[in-house]
CSV table of N, CA and C in Angstrom, one decimal:
chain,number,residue,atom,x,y,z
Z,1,UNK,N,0.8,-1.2,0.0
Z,1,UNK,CA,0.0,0.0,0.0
Z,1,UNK,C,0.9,1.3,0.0
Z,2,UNK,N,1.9,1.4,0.6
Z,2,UNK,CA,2.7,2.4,0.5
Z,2,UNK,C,3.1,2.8,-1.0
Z,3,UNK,N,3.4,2.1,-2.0
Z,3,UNK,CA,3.8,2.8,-3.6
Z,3,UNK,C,2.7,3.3,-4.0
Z,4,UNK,N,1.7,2.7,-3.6
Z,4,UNK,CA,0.5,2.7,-4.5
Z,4,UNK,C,0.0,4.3,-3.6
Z,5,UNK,N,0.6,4.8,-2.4
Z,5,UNK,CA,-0.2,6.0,-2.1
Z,5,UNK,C,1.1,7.0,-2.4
Z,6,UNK,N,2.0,6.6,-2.6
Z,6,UNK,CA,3.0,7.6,-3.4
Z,6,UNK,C,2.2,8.1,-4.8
Z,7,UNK,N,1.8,7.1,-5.2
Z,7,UNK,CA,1.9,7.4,-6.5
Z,7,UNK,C,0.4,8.2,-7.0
Z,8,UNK,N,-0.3,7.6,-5.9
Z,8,UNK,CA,-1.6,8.7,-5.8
Z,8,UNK,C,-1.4,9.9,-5.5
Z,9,UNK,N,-0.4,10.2,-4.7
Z,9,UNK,CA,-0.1,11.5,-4.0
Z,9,UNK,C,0.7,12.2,-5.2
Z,10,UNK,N,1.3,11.4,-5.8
Z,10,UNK,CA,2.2,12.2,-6.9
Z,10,UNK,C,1.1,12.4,-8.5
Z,11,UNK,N,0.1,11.7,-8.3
Z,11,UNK,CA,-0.7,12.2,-9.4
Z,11,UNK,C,-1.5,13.3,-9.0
Z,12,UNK,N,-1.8,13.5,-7.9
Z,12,UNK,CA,-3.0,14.5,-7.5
Z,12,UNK,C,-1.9,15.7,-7.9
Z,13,UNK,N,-0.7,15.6,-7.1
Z,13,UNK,CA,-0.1,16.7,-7.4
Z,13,UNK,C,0.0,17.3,-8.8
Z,14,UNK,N,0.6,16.2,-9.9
Z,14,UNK,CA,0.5,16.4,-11.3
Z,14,UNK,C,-0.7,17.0,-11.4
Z,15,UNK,N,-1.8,16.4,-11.2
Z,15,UNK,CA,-3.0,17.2,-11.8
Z,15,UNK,C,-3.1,18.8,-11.3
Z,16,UNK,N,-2.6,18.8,-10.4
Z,16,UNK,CA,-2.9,20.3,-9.6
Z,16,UNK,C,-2.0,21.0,-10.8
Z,17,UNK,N,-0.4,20.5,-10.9
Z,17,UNK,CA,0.2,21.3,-11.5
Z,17,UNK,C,0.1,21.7,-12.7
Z,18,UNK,N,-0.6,20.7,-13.4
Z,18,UNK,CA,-1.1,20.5,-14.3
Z,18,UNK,C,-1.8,21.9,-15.1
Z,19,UNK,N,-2.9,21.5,-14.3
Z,19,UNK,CA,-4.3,23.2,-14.4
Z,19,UNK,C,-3.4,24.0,-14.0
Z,20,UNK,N,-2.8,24.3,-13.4
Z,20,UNK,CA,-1.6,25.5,-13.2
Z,20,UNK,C,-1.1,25.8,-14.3
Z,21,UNK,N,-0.5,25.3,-14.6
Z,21,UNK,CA,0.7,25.7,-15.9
Z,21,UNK,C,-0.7,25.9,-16.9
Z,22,UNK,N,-1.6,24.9,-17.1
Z,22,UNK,CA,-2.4,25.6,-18.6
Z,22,UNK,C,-3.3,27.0,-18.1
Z,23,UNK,N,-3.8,27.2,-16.9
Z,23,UNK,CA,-4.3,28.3,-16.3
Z,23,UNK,C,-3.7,29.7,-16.2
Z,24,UNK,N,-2.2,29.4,-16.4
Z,24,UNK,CA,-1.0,30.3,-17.1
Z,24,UNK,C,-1.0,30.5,-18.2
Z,25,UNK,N,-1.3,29.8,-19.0
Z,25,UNK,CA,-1.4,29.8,-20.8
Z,25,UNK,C,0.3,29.4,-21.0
Z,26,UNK,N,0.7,28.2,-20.8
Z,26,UNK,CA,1.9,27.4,-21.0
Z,26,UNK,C,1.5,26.5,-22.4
Z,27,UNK,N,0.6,26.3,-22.2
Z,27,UNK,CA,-0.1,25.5,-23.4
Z,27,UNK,C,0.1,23.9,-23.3
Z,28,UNK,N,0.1,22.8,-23.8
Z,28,UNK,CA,-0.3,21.7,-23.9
Z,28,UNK,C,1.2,21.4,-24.0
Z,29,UNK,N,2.1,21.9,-24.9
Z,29,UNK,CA,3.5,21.6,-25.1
Z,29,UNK,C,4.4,21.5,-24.0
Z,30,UNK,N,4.2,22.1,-22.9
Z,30,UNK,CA,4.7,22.3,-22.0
Z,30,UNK,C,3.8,21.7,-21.0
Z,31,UNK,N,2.6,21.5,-20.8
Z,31,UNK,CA,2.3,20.9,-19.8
Z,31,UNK,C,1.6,19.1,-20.1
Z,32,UNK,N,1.7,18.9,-21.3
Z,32,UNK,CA,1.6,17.8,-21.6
Z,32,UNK,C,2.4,17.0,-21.3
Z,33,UNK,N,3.9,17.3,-20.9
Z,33,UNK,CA,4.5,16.1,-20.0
Z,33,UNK,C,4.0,15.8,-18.7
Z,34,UNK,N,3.5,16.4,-17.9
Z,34,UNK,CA,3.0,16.1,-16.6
Z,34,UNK,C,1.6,15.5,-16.9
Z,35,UNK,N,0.8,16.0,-17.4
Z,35,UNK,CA,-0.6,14.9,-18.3
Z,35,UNK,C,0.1,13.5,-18.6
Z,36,UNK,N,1.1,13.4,-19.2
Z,36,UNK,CA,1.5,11.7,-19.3
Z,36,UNK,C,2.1,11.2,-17.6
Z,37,UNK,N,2.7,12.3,-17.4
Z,37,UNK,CA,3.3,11.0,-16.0
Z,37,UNK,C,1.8,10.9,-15.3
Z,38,UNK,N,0.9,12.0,-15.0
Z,38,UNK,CA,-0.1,11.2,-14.4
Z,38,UNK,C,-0.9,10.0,-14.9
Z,39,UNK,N,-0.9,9.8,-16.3
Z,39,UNK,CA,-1.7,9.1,-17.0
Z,39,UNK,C,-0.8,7.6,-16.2
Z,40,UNK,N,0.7,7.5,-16.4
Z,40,UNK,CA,1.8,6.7,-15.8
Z,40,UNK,C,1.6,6.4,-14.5
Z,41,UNK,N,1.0,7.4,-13.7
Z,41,UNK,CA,1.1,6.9,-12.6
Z,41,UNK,C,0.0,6.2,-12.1
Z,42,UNK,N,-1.3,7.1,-13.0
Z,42,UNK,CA,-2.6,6.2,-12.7
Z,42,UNK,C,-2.5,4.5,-13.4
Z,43,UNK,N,-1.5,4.1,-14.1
Z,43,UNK,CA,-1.8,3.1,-14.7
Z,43,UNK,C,-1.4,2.5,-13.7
Z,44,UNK,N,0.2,2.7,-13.3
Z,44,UNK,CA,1.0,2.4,-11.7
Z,44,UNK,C,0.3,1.8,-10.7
Z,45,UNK,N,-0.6,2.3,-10.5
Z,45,UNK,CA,-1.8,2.3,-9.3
Z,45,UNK,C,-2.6,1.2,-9.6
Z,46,UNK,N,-3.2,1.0,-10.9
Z,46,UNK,CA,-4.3,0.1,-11.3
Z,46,UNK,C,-3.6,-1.5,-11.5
Z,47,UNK,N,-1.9,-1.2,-12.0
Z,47,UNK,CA,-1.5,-2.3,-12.1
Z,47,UNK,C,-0.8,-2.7,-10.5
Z,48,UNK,N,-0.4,-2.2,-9.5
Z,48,UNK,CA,-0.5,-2.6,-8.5
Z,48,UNK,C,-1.5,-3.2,-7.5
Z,49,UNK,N,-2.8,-2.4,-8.2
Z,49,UNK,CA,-4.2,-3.1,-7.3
Z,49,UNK,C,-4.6,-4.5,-7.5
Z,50,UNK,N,-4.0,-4.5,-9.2
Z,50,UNK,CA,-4.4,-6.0,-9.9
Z,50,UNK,C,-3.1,-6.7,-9.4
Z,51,UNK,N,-2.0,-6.7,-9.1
Z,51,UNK,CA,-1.3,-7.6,-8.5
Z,51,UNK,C,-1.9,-7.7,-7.1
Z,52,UNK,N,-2.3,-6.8,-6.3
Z,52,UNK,CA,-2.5,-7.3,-5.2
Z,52,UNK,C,-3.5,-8.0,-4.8
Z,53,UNK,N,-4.3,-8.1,-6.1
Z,53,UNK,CA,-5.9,-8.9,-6.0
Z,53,UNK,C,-5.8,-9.9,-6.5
Z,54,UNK,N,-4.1,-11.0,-7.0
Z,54,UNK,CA,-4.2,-12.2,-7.3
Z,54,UNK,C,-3.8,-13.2,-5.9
């Protein structure tokens, strides 16, 4: 349970920072790398829950 709440905690943050930077007008070029690491982290998360549910 511990990775799996890092990695929740590190996507909420991406998201925050996320709307930040485009609420700045950075644009998608620039804040589209952090849209992928969360997309990475949420996957992180889902494939951790399914290991832990075999």
């Amino acid at each position: 349970i511990g990775a799996s709440s890092v990695f929740l905690v590190e996507s909420i943050l991406m998201t925050i920072t996320y709307y930040g930077w485009m609420m700045m007008g950075m644009g998608p070029s620039v804040a589209l790398p952090i849209l992928a690491i969360m997309i990475m982290n949420l996957i992180g998360i889902t494939m951790l829950y399914l290991i832990s549910r075999l």
